[in-house]
Amino acid sequence: MPPIKNCTICCRLRDRETSFSKYLDPDLDRPFPEAADRLVIVAALGMKDAGKRHVRRCPECGTLYDYLSWHEYFINGSEENEELSRMNTAQAAVFIRAQARLLEALRREVDFLESSAGRLGDFIDRGRPGDAEAGEALAAMQEQRRQAAELRCRLQEHVAVLRRSCPEIIAAWAEAHVRVCRSFQASPGTGSENDGTARFVADETLSRWQRLAEGGESFIAIAEPWLDGYLERLDRELAETEKGT
Ligand SMILES: [Zn+2]
């Protein structure tokens, strides 16, 4: 992020801005500086009551701000207060990683349901189930596929809106995966005949994550049987605290 003073929006906002308005008493109004209107609300995941609390982003330099609003009720009219606080680099990094973890949690749900449906499909095709067993497996498989499709849509929507409102979140999520894929590419392998396939899967997965930021598909499956320990490595990449702190 460039320094605040080089940004035509952020240079007109102090680290903390407040606004105040009182019902039916416009003389007392003290709005945010106009530059605050140019900030864009981040369509963040997991935000409850986003009208009262959300994050805004400067479209020019990417600086993030915490937004908070609250009412106070009085007999002679309610008062409305707002507060806008600029995040420092560390606070922004914490927010971005937390959002990336939520995207990843959604991706894993889809991945889990699709893998599970796939195993049921294999069982129906090759497991020689009896009629009743096959019927049950088919119903379960169809339900898992339905749930997976629904969550996949939700993931796609989140990725689409975040690409516009806070591309840094998509980048952080993708970069964590890219680092894990590279760690598999760099590992010497086990010397088994599967090494070639594992290397191929790591290459393919890497290129899909590299395409994500530019508009590639939003759901990317991880073939864990070939990439043993992938998710644990990713959890470390997206952990709450920076490595070494
Ligand atoms: Zn800015």
GROMACS .gro file of C-alpha atoms and ligand atoms in nm:
model
  246
    1MET     CA    1   0.000   0.000   0.000
    2PRO     CA    2   0.135   0.345  -0.087
    3PRO     CA    3   0.171   0.600   0.193
    4ILE     CA    4  -0.158   0.769   0.286
    5LYS     CA    5  -0.029   1.114   0.192
    6ASN     CA    6   0.010   1.005  -0.172
    7CYS     CA    7  -0.356   0.903  -0.195
    8THR     CA    8  -0.606   1.174  -0.292
    9ILE     CA    9  -0.880   1.007  -0.083
   10CYS     CA   10  -0.695   0.891   0.230
   11CYS     CA   11  -0.494   1.215   0.269
   12ARG     CA   12  -0.827   1.389   0.337
   13LEU     CA   13  -0.922   1.149   0.618
   14ARG     CA   14  -0.771   1.146   0.964
   15ASP     CA   15  -0.684   0.813   1.133
   16ARG     CA   16  -1.015   0.837   1.316
   17GLU     CA   17  -1.316   1.031   1.191
   18THR     CA   18  -1.651   1.063   1.367
   19SER     CA   19  -1.987   1.189   1.254
   20PHE     CA   20  -2.288   1.300   1.450
   21SER     CA   21  -2.646   1.381   1.361
   22LYS     CA   22  -2.953   1.449   1.569
   23TYR     CA   23  -3.306   1.381   1.456
   24LEU     CA   24  -3.490   1.703   1.361
   25ASP     CA   25  -3.191   1.917   1.457
   26PRO     CA   26  -2.984   1.957   1.138
   27ASP     CA   27  -2.789   2.250   1.288
   28LEU     CA   28  -2.600   2.001   1.502
   29ASP     CA   29  -2.505   1.774   1.208
   30ARG     CA   30  -2.138   1.699   1.180
   31PRO     CA   31  -2.093   1.457   0.885
   32PHE     CA   32  -1.780   1.265   0.780
   33PRO     CA   33  -1.548   1.450   0.542
   34GLU     CA   34  -1.665   1.411   0.183
   35ALA     CA   35  -1.373   1.180   0.102
   36ALA     CA   36  -1.536   0.914   0.323
   37ASP     CA   37  -1.812   0.875   0.063
   38ARG     CA   38  -1.555   0.754  -0.189
   39LEU     CA   39  -1.462   0.451   0.024
   40VAL     CA   40  -1.621   0.123  -0.088
   41ILE     CA   41  -1.790  -0.119   0.153
   42VAL     CA   42  -1.615  -0.457   0.149
   43ALA     CA   43  -1.866  -0.740   0.095
   44ALA     CA   44  -1.699  -0.936   0.374
   45LEU     CA   45  -1.799  -1.287   0.482
   46GLY     CA   46  -1.937  -1.363   0.826
   47MET     CA   47  -2.036  -1.004   0.907
   48LYS     CA   48  -2.340  -0.987   1.130
   49ASP     CA   49  -2.540  -0.666   1.117
   50ALA     CA   50  -2.323  -0.513   0.846
   51GLY     CA   51  -2.522  -0.187   0.862
   52LYS     CA   52  -2.374  -0.120   1.205
   53ARG     CA   53  -2.026  -0.254   1.156
   54HIS     CA   54  -1.831  -0.323   0.840
   55VAL     CA   55  -1.504  -0.261   0.663
   56ARG     CA   56  -1.454  -0.002   0.390
   57ARG     CA   57  -1.172   0.012   0.140
   58CYS     CA   58  -1.011   0.300  -0.042
   59PRO     CA   59  -1.049   0.227  -0.416
   60GLU     CA   60  -0.737   0.429  -0.494
   61CYS     CA   61  -0.476   0.279  -0.260
   62GLY     CA   62  -0.648  -0.019  -0.093
   63THR     CA   63  -0.629   0.114   0.265
   64LEU     CA   64  -0.893  -0.043   0.490
   65TYR     CA   65  -1.116   0.129   0.745
   66ASP     CA   66  -1.335  -0.005   1.024
   67TYR     CA   67  -1.680   0.151   1.019
   68LEU     CA   68  -1.905   0.155   1.325
   69SER     CA   69  -2.240   0.324   1.382
   70TRP     CA   70  -2.468   0.347   1.683
   71HIS     CA   71  -2.786   0.522   1.792
   72GLU     CA   72  -2.865   0.684   2.120
   73TYR     CA   73  -3.228   0.745   2.204
   74PHE     CA   74  -3.343   1.054   2.389
   75ILE     CA   75  -3.687   1.197   2.455
   76ASN     CA   76  -3.614   1.499   2.236
   77GLY     CA   77  -3.492   1.291   1.940
   78SER     CA   78  -3.238   1.018   1.875
   79GLU     CA   79  -2.874   1.077   1.799
   80GLU     CA   80  -2.678   0.890   1.539
   81ASN     CA   81  -2.304   0.842   1.567
   82GLU     CA   82  -2.057   0.695   1.322
   83GLU     CA   83  -1.688   0.622   1.350
   84LEU     CA   84  -1.436   0.546   1.078
   85SER     CA   85  -1.093   0.418   1.187
   86ARG     CA   86  -0.805   0.355   0.950
   87MET     CA   87  -0.649   0.011   0.991
   88ASN     CA   88  -0.273  -0.009   1.014
   89THR     CA   89  -0.086  -0.266   0.803
   90ALA     CA   90  -0.098  -0.533   1.075
   91GLN     CA   91  -0.472  -0.487   1.139
   92ALA     CA   92  -0.545  -0.502   0.766
   93ALA     CA   93  -0.340  -0.822   0.734
   94VAL     CA   94  -0.536  -0.984   1.018
   95PHE     CA   95  -0.869  -0.892   0.855
   96ILE     CA   96  -0.758  -1.014   0.511
   97ARG     CA   97  -0.631  -1.349   0.645
   98ALA     CA   98  -0.950  -1.403   0.847
   99GLN     CA   99  -1.155  -1.347   0.530
  100ALA     CA  100  -0.929  -1.582   0.333
  101ARG     CA  101  -0.987  -1.850   0.601
  102LEU     CA  102  -1.364  -1.811   0.561
  103LEU     CA  103  -1.337  -1.855   0.183
  104GLU     CA  104  -1.118  -2.160   0.238
  105ALA     CA  105  -1.370  -2.308   0.486
  106LEU     CA  106  -1.642  -2.275   0.223
  107ARG     CA  107  -1.417  -2.428  -0.044
  108ARG     CA  108  -1.345  -2.726   0.184
  109GLU     CA  109  -1.716  -2.786   0.242
  110VAL     CA  110  -1.771  -2.807  -0.133
  111ASP     CA  111  -1.464  -3.027  -0.178
  112PHE     CA  112  -1.573  -3.260   0.104
  113LEU     CA  113  -1.927  -3.300  -0.034
  114GLU     CA  114  -1.808  -3.360  -0.390
  115SER     CA  115  -1.547  -3.617  -0.285
  116SER     CA  116  -1.798  -3.794  -0.068
  117ALA     CA  117  -2.055  -3.801  -0.352
  118GLY     CA  118  -1.782  -3.935  -0.582
  119ARG     CA  119  -1.705  -4.221  -0.342
  120LEU     CA  120  -2.075  -4.311  -0.327
  121GLY     CA  121  -2.086  -4.308  -0.707
  122ASP     CA  122  -1.790  -4.550  -0.719
  123PHE     CA  123  -1.962  -4.774  -0.467
  124ILE     CA  124  -2.282  -4.783  -0.678
  125ASP     CA  125  -2.085  -4.854  -0.998
  126ARG     CA  126  -1.831  -5.102  -0.870
  127GLY     CA  127  -1.919  -5.205  -0.513
  128ARG     CA  128  -2.188  -5.457  -0.618
  129PRO     CA  129  -2.448  -5.316  -0.376
  130GLY     CA  130  -2.790  -5.482  -0.334
  131ASP     CA  131  -3.093  -5.296  -0.471
  132ALA     CA  132  -3.192  -5.137  -0.139
  133GLU     CA  133  -2.833  -5.041  -0.063
  134ALA     CA  134  -2.784  -4.894  -0.409
  135GLY     CA  135  -3.106  -4.691  -0.373
  136GLU     CA  136  -2.992  -4.545  -0.041
  137ALA     CA  137  -2.646  -4.466  -0.175
  138LEU     CA  138  -2.797  -4.297  -0.480
  139ALA     CA  139  -3.027  -4.079  -0.268
  140ALA     CA  140  -2.737  -3.979  -0.040
  141MET     CA  141  -2.516  -3.904  -0.341
  142GLN     CA  142  -2.780  -3.686  -0.503
  143GLU     CA  143  -2.833  -3.492  -0.180
  144GLN     CA  144  -2.458  -3.432  -0.142
  145ARG     CA  145  -2.431  -3.317  -0.503
  146ARG     CA  146  -2.723  -3.077  -0.449
  147GLN     CA  147  -2.564  -2.928  -0.136
  148ALA     CA  148  -2.226  -2.903  -0.307
  149ALA     CA  149  -2.379  -2.718  -0.604
  150GLU     CA  150  -2.552  -2.472  -0.372
  151LEU     CA  151  -2.234  -2.397  -0.174
  152ARG     CA  152  -2.035  -2.375  -0.495
  153CYS     CA  153  -2.271  -2.100  -0.615
  154ARG     CA  154  -2.230  -1.917  -0.287
  155LEU     CA  155  -1.850  -1.940  -0.312
  156GLN     CA  156  -1.863  -1.813  -0.670
  157GLU     CA  157  -2.072  -1.512  -0.563
  158HIS     CA  158  -1.839  -1.428  -0.274
  159VAL     CA  159  -1.535  -1.450  -0.499
  160ALA     CA  160  -1.701  -1.231  -0.764
  161VAL     CA  161  -1.794  -0.953  -0.520
  162LEU     CA  162  -1.461  -0.966  -0.337
  163ARG     CA  163  -1.269  -0.939  -0.664
  164ARG     CA  164  -1.433  -0.598  -0.699
  165SER     CA  165  -1.461  -0.478  -0.338
  166CYS     CA  166  -1.137  -0.616  -0.186
  167PRO     CA  167  -0.913  -0.805  -0.431
  168GLU     CA  168  -0.645  -0.834  -0.159
  169ILE     CA  169  -0.855  -1.107   0.009
  170ILE     CA  170  -0.869  -1.317  -0.308
  171ALA     CA  171  -0.497  -1.258  -0.359
  172ALA     CA  172  -0.411  -1.365  -0.002
  173TRP     CA  173  -0.618  -1.684  -0.036
  174ALA     CA  174  -0.467  -1.771  -0.375
  175GLU     CA  175  -0.111  -1.685  -0.270
  176ALA     CA  176  -0.133  -1.915   0.033
  177HIS     CA  177  -0.233  -2.201  -0.199
  178VAL     CA  178   0.040  -2.108  -0.446
  179ARG     CA  179   0.303  -2.127  -0.168
  180VAL     CA  180   0.175  -2.470  -0.063
  181CYS     CA  181   0.177  -2.598  -0.423
  182ARG     CA  182   0.536  -2.470  -0.463
  183SER     CA  183   0.637  -2.651  -0.144
  184PHE     CA  184   0.511  -2.977  -0.300
  185GLN     CA  185   0.695  -2.904  -0.626
  186ALA     CA  186   1.013  -2.845  -0.427
  187SER     CA  187   0.987  -3.163  -0.221
  188PRO     CA  188   1.210  -3.448  -0.340
  189GLY     CA  189   0.926  -3.704  -0.352
  190THR     CA  190   0.920  -4.046  -0.193
  191GLY     CA  191   1.099  -4.229  -0.471
  192SER     CA  192   0.784  -4.423  -0.557
  193GLU     CA  193   0.617  -4.461  -0.897
  194ASN     CA  194   0.354  -4.209  -0.779
  195ASP     CA  195   0.599  -3.919  -0.770
  196GLY     CA  196   0.531  -3.826  -1.132
  197THR     CA  197   0.156  -3.807  -1.078
  198ALA     CA  198   0.199  -3.612  -0.755
  199ARG     CA  199   0.422  -3.361  -0.936
  200PHE     CA  200   0.166  -3.331  -1.218
  201VAL     CA  201  -0.119  -3.271  -0.969
  202ALA     CA  202   0.086  -3.004  -0.787
  203ASP     CA  203   0.161  -2.829  -1.121
  204GLU     CA  204  -0.204  -2.835  -1.227
  205THR     CA  205  -0.330  -2.714  -0.888
  206LEU     CA  206  -0.071  -2.436  -0.886
  207SER     CA  207  -0.173  -2.303  -1.227
  208ARG     CA  208  -0.540  -2.300  -1.130
  209TRP     CA  209  -0.467  -2.095  -0.814
  210GLN     CA  210  -0.250  -1.858  -1.017
  211ARG     CA  211  -0.545  -1.796  -1.250
  212LEU     CA  212  -0.793  -1.728  -0.969
  213ALA     CA  213  -0.706  -1.362  -0.917
  214GLU     CA  214  -0.748  -1.284  -1.289
  215GLY     CA  215  -1.093  -1.440  -1.307
  216GLY     CA  216  -1.027  -1.814  -1.319
  217GLU     CA  217  -1.279  -2.060  -1.176
  218SER     CA  218  -1.362  -1.991  -0.810
  219PHE     CA  219  -1.384  -2.350  -0.687
  220ILE     CA  220  -1.057  -2.541  -0.699
  221ALA     CA  221  -1.052  -2.896  -0.567
  222ILE     CA  222  -0.746  -3.025  -0.383
  223ALA     CA  223  -0.654  -3.384  -0.466
  224GLU     CA  224  -0.532  -3.462  -0.114
  225PRO     CA  225  -0.453  -3.829  -0.183
  226TRP     CA  226  -0.175  -3.702  -0.411
  227LEU     CA  227  -0.080  -3.404  -0.197
  228ASP     CA  228  -0.049  -3.553   0.149
  229GLY     CA  229  -0.074  -3.293   0.426
  230TYR     CA  230  -0.176  -3.014   0.187
  231LEU     CA  231  -0.453  -2.874   0.410
  232GLU     CA  232  -0.230  -2.869   0.720
  233ARG     CA  233   0.031  -2.672   0.529
  234LEU     CA  234  -0.238  -2.433   0.410
  235ASP     CA  235  -0.370  -2.386   0.765
  236ARG     CA  236  -0.022  -2.279   0.869
  237GLU     CA  237  -0.006  -2.030   0.579
  238LEU     CA  238  -0.341  -1.876   0.678
  239ALA     CA  239  -0.286  -1.891   1.056
  240GLU     CA  240  -0.407  -1.609   1.279
  241THR     CA  241  -0.061  -1.471   1.354
  242GLU     CA  242   0.224  -1.397   1.117
  243LYS     CA  243   0.495  -1.658   1.109
  244GLY     CA  244   0.764  -1.567   1.357
  245THR     CA  245   0.549  -1.332   1.564
  246ZN      ZN  246  -0.637   0.572  -0.020
   0.00000   0.00000   0.00000
